[in-house]
Short mmCIF file of C-alpha atoms and ligand atoms in Angstrom, two decimals:
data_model
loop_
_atom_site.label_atom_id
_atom_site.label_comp_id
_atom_site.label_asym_id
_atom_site.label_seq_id
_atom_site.Cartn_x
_atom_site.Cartn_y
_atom_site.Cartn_z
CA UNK U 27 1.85 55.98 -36.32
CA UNK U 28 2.92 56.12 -32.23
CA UNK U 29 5.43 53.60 -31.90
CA UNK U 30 6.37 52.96 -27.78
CA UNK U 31 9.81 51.98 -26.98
CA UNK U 32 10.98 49.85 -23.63
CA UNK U 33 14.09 50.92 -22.90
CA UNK U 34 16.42 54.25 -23.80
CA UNK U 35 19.50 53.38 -24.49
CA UNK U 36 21.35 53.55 -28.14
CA UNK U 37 19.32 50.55 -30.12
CA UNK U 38 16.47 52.24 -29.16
CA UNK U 39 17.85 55.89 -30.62
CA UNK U 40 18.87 53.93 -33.50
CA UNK U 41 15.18 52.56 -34.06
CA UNK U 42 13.92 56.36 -33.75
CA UNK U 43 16.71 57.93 -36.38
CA UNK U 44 15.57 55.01 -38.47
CA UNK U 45 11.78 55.65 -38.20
CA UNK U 46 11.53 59.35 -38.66
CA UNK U 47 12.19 59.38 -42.54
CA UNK U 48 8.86 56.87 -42.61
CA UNK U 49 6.83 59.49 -40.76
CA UNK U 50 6.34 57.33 -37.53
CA UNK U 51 6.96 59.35 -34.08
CA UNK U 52 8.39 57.46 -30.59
CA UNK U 53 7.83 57.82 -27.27
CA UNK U 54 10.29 55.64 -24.68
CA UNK U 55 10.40 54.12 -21.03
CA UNK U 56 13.45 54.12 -19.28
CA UNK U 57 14.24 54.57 -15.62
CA UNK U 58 16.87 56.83 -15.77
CA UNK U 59 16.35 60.71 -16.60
CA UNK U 60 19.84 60.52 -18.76
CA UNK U 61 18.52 57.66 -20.98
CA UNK U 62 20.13 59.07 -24.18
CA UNK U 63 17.40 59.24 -26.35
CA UNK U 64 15.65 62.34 -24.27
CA UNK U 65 17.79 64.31 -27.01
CA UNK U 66 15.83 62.89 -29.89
CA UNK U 67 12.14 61.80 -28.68
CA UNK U 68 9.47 62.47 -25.48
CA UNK U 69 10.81 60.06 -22.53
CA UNK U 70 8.58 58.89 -19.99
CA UNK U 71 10.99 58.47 -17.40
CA UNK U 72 10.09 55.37 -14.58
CA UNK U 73 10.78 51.94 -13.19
CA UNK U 74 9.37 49.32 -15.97
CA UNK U 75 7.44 47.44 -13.10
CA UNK U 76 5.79 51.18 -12.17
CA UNK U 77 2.11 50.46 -13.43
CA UNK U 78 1.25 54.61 -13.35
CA UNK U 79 4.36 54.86 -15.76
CA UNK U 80 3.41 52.43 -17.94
CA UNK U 81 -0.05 53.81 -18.29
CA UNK U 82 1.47 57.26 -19.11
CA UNK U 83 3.26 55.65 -21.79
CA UNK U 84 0.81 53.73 -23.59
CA UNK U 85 -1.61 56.44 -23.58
CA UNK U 86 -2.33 56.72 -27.72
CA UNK U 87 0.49 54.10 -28.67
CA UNK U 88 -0.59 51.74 -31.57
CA UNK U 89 2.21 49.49 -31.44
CA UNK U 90 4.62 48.91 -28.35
CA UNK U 91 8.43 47.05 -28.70
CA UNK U 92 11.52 46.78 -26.57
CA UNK U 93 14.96 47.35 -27.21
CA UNK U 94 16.38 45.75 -24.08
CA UNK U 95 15.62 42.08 -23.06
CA UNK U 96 15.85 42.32 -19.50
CA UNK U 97 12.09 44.55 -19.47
CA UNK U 98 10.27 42.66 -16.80
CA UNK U 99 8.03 39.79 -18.27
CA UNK U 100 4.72 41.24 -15.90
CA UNK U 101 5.36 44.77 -17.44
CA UNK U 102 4.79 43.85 -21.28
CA UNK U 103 2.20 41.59 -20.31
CA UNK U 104 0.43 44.14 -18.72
CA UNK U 105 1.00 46.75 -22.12
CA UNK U 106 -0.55 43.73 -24.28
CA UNK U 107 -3.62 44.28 -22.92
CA UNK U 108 -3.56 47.32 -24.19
CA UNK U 109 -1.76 47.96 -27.03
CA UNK U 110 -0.05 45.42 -29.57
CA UNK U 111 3.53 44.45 -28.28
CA UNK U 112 5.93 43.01 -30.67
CA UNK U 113 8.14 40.82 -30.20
CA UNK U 114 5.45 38.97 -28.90
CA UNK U 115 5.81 38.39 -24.71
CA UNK U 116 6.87 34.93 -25.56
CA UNK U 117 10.50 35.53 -27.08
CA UNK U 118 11.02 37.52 -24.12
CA UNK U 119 10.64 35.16 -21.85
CA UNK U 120 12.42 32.37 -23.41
CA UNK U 121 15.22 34.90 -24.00
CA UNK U 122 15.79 36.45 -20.86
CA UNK U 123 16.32 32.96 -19.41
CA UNK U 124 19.30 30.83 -20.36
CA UNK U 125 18.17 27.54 -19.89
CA UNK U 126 14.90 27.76 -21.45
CA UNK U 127 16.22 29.36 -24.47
CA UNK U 128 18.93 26.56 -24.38
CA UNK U 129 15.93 24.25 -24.22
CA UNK U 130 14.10 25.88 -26.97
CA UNK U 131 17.16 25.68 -29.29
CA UNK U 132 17.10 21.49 -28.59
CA UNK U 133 13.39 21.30 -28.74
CA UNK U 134 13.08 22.83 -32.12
CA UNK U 135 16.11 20.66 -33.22
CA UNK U 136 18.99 23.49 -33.64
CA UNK U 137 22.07 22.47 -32.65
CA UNK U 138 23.38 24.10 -29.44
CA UNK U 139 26.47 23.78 -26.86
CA UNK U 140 25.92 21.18 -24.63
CA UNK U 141 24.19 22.24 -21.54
CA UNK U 142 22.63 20.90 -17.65
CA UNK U 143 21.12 23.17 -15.43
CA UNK U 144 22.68 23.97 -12.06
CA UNK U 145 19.98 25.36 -9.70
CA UNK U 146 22.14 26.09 -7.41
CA UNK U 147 25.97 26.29 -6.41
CA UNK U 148 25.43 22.78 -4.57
CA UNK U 149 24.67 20.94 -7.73
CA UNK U 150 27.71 22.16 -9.67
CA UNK U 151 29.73 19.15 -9.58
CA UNK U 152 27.00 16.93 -10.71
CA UNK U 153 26.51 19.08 -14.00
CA UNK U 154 30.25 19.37 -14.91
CA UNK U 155 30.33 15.45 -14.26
CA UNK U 156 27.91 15.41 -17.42
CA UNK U 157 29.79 18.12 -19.26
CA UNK U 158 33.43 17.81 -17.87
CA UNK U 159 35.87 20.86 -18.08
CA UNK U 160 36.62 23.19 -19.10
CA UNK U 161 33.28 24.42 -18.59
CA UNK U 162 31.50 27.81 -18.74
CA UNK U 163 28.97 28.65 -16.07
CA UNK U 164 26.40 31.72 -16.35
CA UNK U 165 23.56 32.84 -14.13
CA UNK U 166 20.33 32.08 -15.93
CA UNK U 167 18.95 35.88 -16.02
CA UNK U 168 20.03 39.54 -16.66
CA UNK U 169 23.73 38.02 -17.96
CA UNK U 170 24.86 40.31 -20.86
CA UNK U 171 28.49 41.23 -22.54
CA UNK U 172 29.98 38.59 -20.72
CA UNK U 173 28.77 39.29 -16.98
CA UNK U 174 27.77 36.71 -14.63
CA UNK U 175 30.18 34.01 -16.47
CA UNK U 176 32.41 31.99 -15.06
CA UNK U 177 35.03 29.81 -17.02
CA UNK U 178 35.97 26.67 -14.93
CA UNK U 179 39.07 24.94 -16.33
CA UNK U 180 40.31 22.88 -13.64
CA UNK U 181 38.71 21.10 -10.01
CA UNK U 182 40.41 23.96 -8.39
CA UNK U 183 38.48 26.51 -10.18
CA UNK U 184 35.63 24.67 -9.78
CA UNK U 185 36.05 24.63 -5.83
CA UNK U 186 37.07 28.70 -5.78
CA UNK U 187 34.15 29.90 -8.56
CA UNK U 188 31.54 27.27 -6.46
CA UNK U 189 32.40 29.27 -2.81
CA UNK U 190 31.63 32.53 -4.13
CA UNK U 191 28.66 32.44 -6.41
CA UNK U 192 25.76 34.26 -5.46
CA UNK U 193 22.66 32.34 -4.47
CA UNK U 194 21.18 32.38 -8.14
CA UNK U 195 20.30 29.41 -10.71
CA UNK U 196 23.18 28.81 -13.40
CA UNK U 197 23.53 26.67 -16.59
CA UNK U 198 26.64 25.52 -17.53
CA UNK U 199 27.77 25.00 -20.85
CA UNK U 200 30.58 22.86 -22.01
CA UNK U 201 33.39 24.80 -23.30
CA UNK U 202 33.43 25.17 -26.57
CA UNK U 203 36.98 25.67 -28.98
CA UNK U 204 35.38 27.41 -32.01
CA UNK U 205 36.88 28.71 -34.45
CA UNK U 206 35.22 31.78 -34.78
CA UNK U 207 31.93 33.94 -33.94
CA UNK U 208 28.79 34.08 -36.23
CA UNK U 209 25.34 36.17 -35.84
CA UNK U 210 22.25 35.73 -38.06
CA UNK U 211 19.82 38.75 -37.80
CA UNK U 212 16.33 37.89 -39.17
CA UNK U 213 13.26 39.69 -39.79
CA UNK U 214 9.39 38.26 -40.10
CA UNK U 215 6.65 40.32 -40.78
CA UNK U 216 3.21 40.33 -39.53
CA UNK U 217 2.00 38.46 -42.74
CA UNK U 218 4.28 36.05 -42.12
CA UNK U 219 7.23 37.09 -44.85
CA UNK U 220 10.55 36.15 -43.32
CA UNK U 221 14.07 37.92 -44.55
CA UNK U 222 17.96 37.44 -42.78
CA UNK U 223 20.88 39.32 -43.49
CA UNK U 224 24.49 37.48 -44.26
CA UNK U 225 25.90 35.70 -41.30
CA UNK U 226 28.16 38.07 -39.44
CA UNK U 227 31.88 37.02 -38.06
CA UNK U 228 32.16 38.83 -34.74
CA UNK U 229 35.33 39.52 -32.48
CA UNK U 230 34.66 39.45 -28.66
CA UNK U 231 37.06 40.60 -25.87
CA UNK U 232 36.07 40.23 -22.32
CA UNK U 233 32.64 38.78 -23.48
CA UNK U 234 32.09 42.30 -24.86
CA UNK U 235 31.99 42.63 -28.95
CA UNK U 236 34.37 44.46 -30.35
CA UNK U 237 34.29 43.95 -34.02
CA UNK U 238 32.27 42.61 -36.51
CA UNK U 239 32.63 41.65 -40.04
CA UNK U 240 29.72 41.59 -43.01
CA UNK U 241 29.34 39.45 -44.59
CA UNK U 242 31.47 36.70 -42.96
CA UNK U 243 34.28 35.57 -45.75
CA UNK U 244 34.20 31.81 -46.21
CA UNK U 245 30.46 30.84 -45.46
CA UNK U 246 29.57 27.77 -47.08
CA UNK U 247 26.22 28.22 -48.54
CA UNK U 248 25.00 25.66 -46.46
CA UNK U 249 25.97 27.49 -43.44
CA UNK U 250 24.01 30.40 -44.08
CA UNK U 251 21.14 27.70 -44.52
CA UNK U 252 21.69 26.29 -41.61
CA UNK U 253 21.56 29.83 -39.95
CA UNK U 254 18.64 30.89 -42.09
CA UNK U 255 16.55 27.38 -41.17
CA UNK U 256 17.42 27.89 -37.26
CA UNK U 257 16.03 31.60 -37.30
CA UNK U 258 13.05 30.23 -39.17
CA UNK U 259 12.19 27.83 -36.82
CA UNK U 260 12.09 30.14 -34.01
CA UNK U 261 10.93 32.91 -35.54
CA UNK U 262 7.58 30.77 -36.85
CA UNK U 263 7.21 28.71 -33.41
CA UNK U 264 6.94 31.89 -31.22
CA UNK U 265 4.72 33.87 -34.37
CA UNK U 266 7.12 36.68 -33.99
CA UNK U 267 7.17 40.06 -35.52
CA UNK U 268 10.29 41.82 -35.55
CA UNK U 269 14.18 41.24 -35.78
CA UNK U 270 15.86 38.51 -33.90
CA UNK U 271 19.49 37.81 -33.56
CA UNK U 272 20.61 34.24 -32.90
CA UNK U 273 24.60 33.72 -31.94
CA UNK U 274 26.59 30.88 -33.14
CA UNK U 275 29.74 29.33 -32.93
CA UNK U 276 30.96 27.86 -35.62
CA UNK U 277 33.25 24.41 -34.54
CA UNK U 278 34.31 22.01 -36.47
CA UNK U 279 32.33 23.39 -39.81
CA UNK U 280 28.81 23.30 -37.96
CA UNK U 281 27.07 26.05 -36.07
CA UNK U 282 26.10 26.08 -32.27
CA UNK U 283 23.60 28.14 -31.22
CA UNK U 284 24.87 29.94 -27.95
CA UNK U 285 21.98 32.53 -27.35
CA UNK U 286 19.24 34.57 -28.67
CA UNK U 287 18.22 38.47 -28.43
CA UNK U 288 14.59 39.26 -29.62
CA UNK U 289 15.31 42.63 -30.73
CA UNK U 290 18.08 44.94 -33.01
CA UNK U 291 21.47 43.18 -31.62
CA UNK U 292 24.91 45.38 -32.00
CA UNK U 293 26.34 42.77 -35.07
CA UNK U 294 23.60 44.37 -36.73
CA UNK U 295 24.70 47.56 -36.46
CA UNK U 296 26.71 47.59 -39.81
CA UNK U 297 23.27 47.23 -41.93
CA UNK U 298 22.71 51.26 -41.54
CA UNK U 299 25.32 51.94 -44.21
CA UNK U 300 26.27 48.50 -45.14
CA UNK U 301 23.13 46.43 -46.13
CA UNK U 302 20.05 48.01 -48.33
CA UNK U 303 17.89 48.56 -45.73
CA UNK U 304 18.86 48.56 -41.83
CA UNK U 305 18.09 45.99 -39.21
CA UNK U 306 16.36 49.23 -37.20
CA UNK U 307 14.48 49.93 -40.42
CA UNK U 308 13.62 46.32 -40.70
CA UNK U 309 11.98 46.28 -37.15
CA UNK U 310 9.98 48.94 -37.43
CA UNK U 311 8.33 47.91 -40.75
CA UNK U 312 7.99 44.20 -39.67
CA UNK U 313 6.12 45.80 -36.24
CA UNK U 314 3.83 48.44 -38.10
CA UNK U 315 2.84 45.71 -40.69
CA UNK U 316 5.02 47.18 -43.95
CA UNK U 317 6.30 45.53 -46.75
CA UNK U 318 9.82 44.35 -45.43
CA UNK U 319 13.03 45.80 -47.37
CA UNK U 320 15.64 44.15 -48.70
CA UNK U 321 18.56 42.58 -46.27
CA UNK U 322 21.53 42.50 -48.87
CA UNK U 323 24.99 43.72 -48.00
CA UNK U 324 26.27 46.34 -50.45
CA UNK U 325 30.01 45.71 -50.18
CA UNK U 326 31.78 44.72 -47.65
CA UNK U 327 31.91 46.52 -43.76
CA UNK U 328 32.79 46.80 -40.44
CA UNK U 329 31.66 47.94 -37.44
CA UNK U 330 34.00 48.62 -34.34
CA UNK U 331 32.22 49.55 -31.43
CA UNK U 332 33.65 52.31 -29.28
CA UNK U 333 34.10 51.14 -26.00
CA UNK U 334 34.88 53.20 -22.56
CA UNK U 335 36.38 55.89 -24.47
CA UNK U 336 36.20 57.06 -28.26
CA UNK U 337 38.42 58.63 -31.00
CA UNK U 338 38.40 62.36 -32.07
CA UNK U 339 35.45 62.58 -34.32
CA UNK U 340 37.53 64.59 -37.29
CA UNK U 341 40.18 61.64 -36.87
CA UNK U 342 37.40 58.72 -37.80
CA UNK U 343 35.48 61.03 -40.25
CA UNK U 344 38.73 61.58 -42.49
CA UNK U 345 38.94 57.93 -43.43
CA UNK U 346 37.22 57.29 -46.42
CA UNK U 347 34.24 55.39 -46.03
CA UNK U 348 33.75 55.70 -42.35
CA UNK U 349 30.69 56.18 -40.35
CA UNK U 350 30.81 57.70 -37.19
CA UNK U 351 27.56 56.78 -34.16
CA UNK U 352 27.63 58.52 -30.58
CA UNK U 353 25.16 57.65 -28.38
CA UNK U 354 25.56 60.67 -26.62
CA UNK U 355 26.65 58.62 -22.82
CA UNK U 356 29.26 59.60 -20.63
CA UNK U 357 32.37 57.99 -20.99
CA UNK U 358 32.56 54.97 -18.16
CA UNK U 359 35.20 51.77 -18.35
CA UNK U 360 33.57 49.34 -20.23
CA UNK U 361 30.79 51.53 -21.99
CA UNK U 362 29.38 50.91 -25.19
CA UNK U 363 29.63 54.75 -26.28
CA UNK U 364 29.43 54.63 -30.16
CA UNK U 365 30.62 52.93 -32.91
CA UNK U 366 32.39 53.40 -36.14
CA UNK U 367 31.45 51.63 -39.73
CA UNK U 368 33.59 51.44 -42.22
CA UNK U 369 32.80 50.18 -45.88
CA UNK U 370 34.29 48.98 -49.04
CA UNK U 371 33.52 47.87 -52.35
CA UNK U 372 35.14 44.39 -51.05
CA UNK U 373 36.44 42.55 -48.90
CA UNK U 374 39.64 42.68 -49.58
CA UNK U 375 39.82 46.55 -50.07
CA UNK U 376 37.92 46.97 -46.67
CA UNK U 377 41.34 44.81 -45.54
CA UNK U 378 43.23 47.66 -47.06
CA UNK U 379 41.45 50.03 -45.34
CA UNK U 380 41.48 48.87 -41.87
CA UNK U 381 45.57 48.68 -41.78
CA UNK U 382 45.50 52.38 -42.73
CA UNK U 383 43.31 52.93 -39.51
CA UNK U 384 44.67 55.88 -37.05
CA UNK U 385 46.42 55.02 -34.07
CA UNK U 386 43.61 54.44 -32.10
CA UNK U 387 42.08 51.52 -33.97
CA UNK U 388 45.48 49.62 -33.55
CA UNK U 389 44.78 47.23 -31.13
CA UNK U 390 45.34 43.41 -31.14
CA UNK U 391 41.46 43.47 -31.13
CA UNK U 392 40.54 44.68 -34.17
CA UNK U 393 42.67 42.74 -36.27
CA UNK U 394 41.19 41.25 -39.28
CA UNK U 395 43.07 37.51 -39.67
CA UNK U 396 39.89 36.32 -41.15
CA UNK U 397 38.74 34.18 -38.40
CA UNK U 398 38.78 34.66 -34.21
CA UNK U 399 40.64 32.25 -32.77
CA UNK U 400 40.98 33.85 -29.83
CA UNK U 401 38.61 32.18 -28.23
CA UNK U 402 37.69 35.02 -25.18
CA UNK U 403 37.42 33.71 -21.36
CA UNK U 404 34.08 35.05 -20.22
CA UNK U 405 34.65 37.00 -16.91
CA UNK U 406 32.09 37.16 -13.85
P1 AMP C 527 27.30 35.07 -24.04
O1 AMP C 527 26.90 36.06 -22.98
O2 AMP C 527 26.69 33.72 -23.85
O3 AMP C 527 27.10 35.61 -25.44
O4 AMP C 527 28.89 34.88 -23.89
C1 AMP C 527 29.79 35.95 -24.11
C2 AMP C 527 31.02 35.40 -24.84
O5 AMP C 527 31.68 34.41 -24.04
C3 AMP C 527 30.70 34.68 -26.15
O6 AMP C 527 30.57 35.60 -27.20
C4 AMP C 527 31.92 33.78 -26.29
O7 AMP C 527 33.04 34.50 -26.76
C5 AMP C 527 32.19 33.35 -24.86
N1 AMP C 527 31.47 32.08 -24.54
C6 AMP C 527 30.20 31.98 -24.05
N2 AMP C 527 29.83 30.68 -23.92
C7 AMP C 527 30.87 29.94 -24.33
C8 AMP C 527 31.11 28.53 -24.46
N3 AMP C 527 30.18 27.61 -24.10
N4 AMP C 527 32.31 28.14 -24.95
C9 AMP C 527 33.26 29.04 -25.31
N5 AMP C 527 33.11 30.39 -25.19
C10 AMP C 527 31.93 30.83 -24.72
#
């Protein structure tokens, strides 16, 4: 089977490694020539909105998905009329926009942060007079790790953050004090099956995850419901195929939804060695119609992401238990560039683990106290 991929980057090479061993092949669409999956699979390399691209791509695909949730709307709906695309072009568009995946999350009853829409800089103050401050404001499109956010504490940073924002629609989003960071990543297949992994506990720094932790410690079986019921609901209202990630905070012993991502999300990542079969794995079966595979963790993990700049690879491979991913990208400030998973029979020997960490994992960032309380400003 010809599965097409939108987008190059590393989910995408991650979806490929996890294919091969089921026989499928992969062809991608990115619009940069060092898209780091040219190593691994053919690359059609051109602008997603390029229709002559988009034709060479297709050519002989059976099933088309995306790996990237900014691919323009016009561009899948274009593939669908030639090829199956899952997701379906309907999770992309409510996820690529803030407010009406905000809007989806209250229609379908899941609790999420409160929100008002701010269409433009001129109708700030009449938003945070609904959700009062602090507040966090975020351009409605192409915001990801963090960018285009704005965290507005005080009138004063109102005034400064409302004379320099770009001429865009915003939402804002009343602060919220949580205590830490869950994920749920779900699966439904075309017949309908639905499966979810173990909420996740994730660390962010800078808006940009760092760390994340499977299964969560101290989840309430109820709170995995609640997780499990909110996936369900969106995952059965949009008839999707594939793996979805939903984000939560968890305040006050309830979850918030804060945002979706209709593809393989990075708290996922830990399911390649940690979970019986991956989230990329998952995907790929729910997309060409397979049986799906079972989503339980075996043992405890976590997965630090390398970011801007990454350890000697003998260094992370002599720790017992660790997994080492490059995505083959040059190093850049602020780069996802690999990541490292680490596993253990438990919890609490994973804890051992992680304090006999080399040098370079010894940052106030990856420090396992159970629950983030560090509560991350969002930068613009
Ligand atoms: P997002 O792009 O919405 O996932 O936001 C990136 C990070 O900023 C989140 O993972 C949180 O750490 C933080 N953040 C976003 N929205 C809020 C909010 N309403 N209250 C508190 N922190 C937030």
């Amino acid at each position: 089977m010809s599965i097409g991929i939108l987008g190059g980057g590393q989910l995408g090479y991650m979806l490929a490694l996890a294919g091969y061993p089921l026989g499928l092949r992969f062809r991608f669409l990115d619009p940069s020539p060092e898209a780091p999956v040219g190593r691994i699979a053919p690359r059609v390399t051109g602008d997603f909105s390029d229709r002559a691209a988009l034709e060479k791509f297709a050519h002989g695909l059976e099933v088309v998905t995306y790996e990237f949730e900014n691919v323009p709307v016009d561009a899948v709906h274009f593939l669908a009329k030639k090829v199956c695309v899952f997701p379906p072009p309907g999770a992309l568009e409510a996820a690529q926009d803030r407010l009406r995946e905000k809007q989806l999350f209250e229609k379908l009853g899941i609790a999420t942060t409160e929100f008002a829409s701010v269409p433009a800089a001129s109708d700030l103050e009449l938003a945070l007079r609904k959700l009062g401050l602090p507040a966090v404001l975020k351009t409605r499109r192409m915001g990801y790790d963090g960018k285009g956010q704005w965290i507005l504490r005080t009138p004063e940073e109102v005034k400064i953050a409302k004379e320099g924002l770009p001429r865009l629609p915003f939402t804002a989003e009343r602060f919220v004090p949580f205590t830490r960071e869950l994920s749920v990543i779900a699966v439904r297949g075309k017949s309908g099956e639905t499966a979810f992994y173990p909420l996740v506990e994730n660390h962010h720094r800078n808006g940009i995850l760092r760390l994340s932790l499977a299964p969560a410690q101290g989840v309430s079986p109820e709170i995995q419901k609640a997780a499990e019921d909110a996936a369900r609901k969106v995952l059965e209202t949009l008839n999707y195929v594939g793996v979805l990630a939903i984000e939560f905070f968890e305040c006050d012993g309830r979850l918030l939804a804060n945002e979706m991502a209709p593809r393989v999300h990075n708290s996922g990542h830990w399911t390649i060695e940690g979970a019986v079969t991956s989230q990329f794995e998952n995907h790929l079966r729910a997309i060409c119609g397979l049986p799906l595979g079972s989503t339980t963790a075996v043992g405890a993990s976590a997965m630090i992401n390398l970011i801007g700049e990454v350890p000697e690879s003998a260094q992370v491979l002599a720790i017992p238990s660790a997994h080492l991913h490059l995505y083959g990208k040059e190093p850049r400030p602020g780069r996802k560039l690999g990541h490292v998973t680490l596993r253990a029979p438990s919890f609490e020997l994973l804890v051992n683990r992680f304090a006999s960490l080399p040098a370079f994992f010894q940052r106030p960032e990856f420090c396992l106290d159970g629950a983030s309380r560090r509560n991350a400003a969002p930068r613009a």
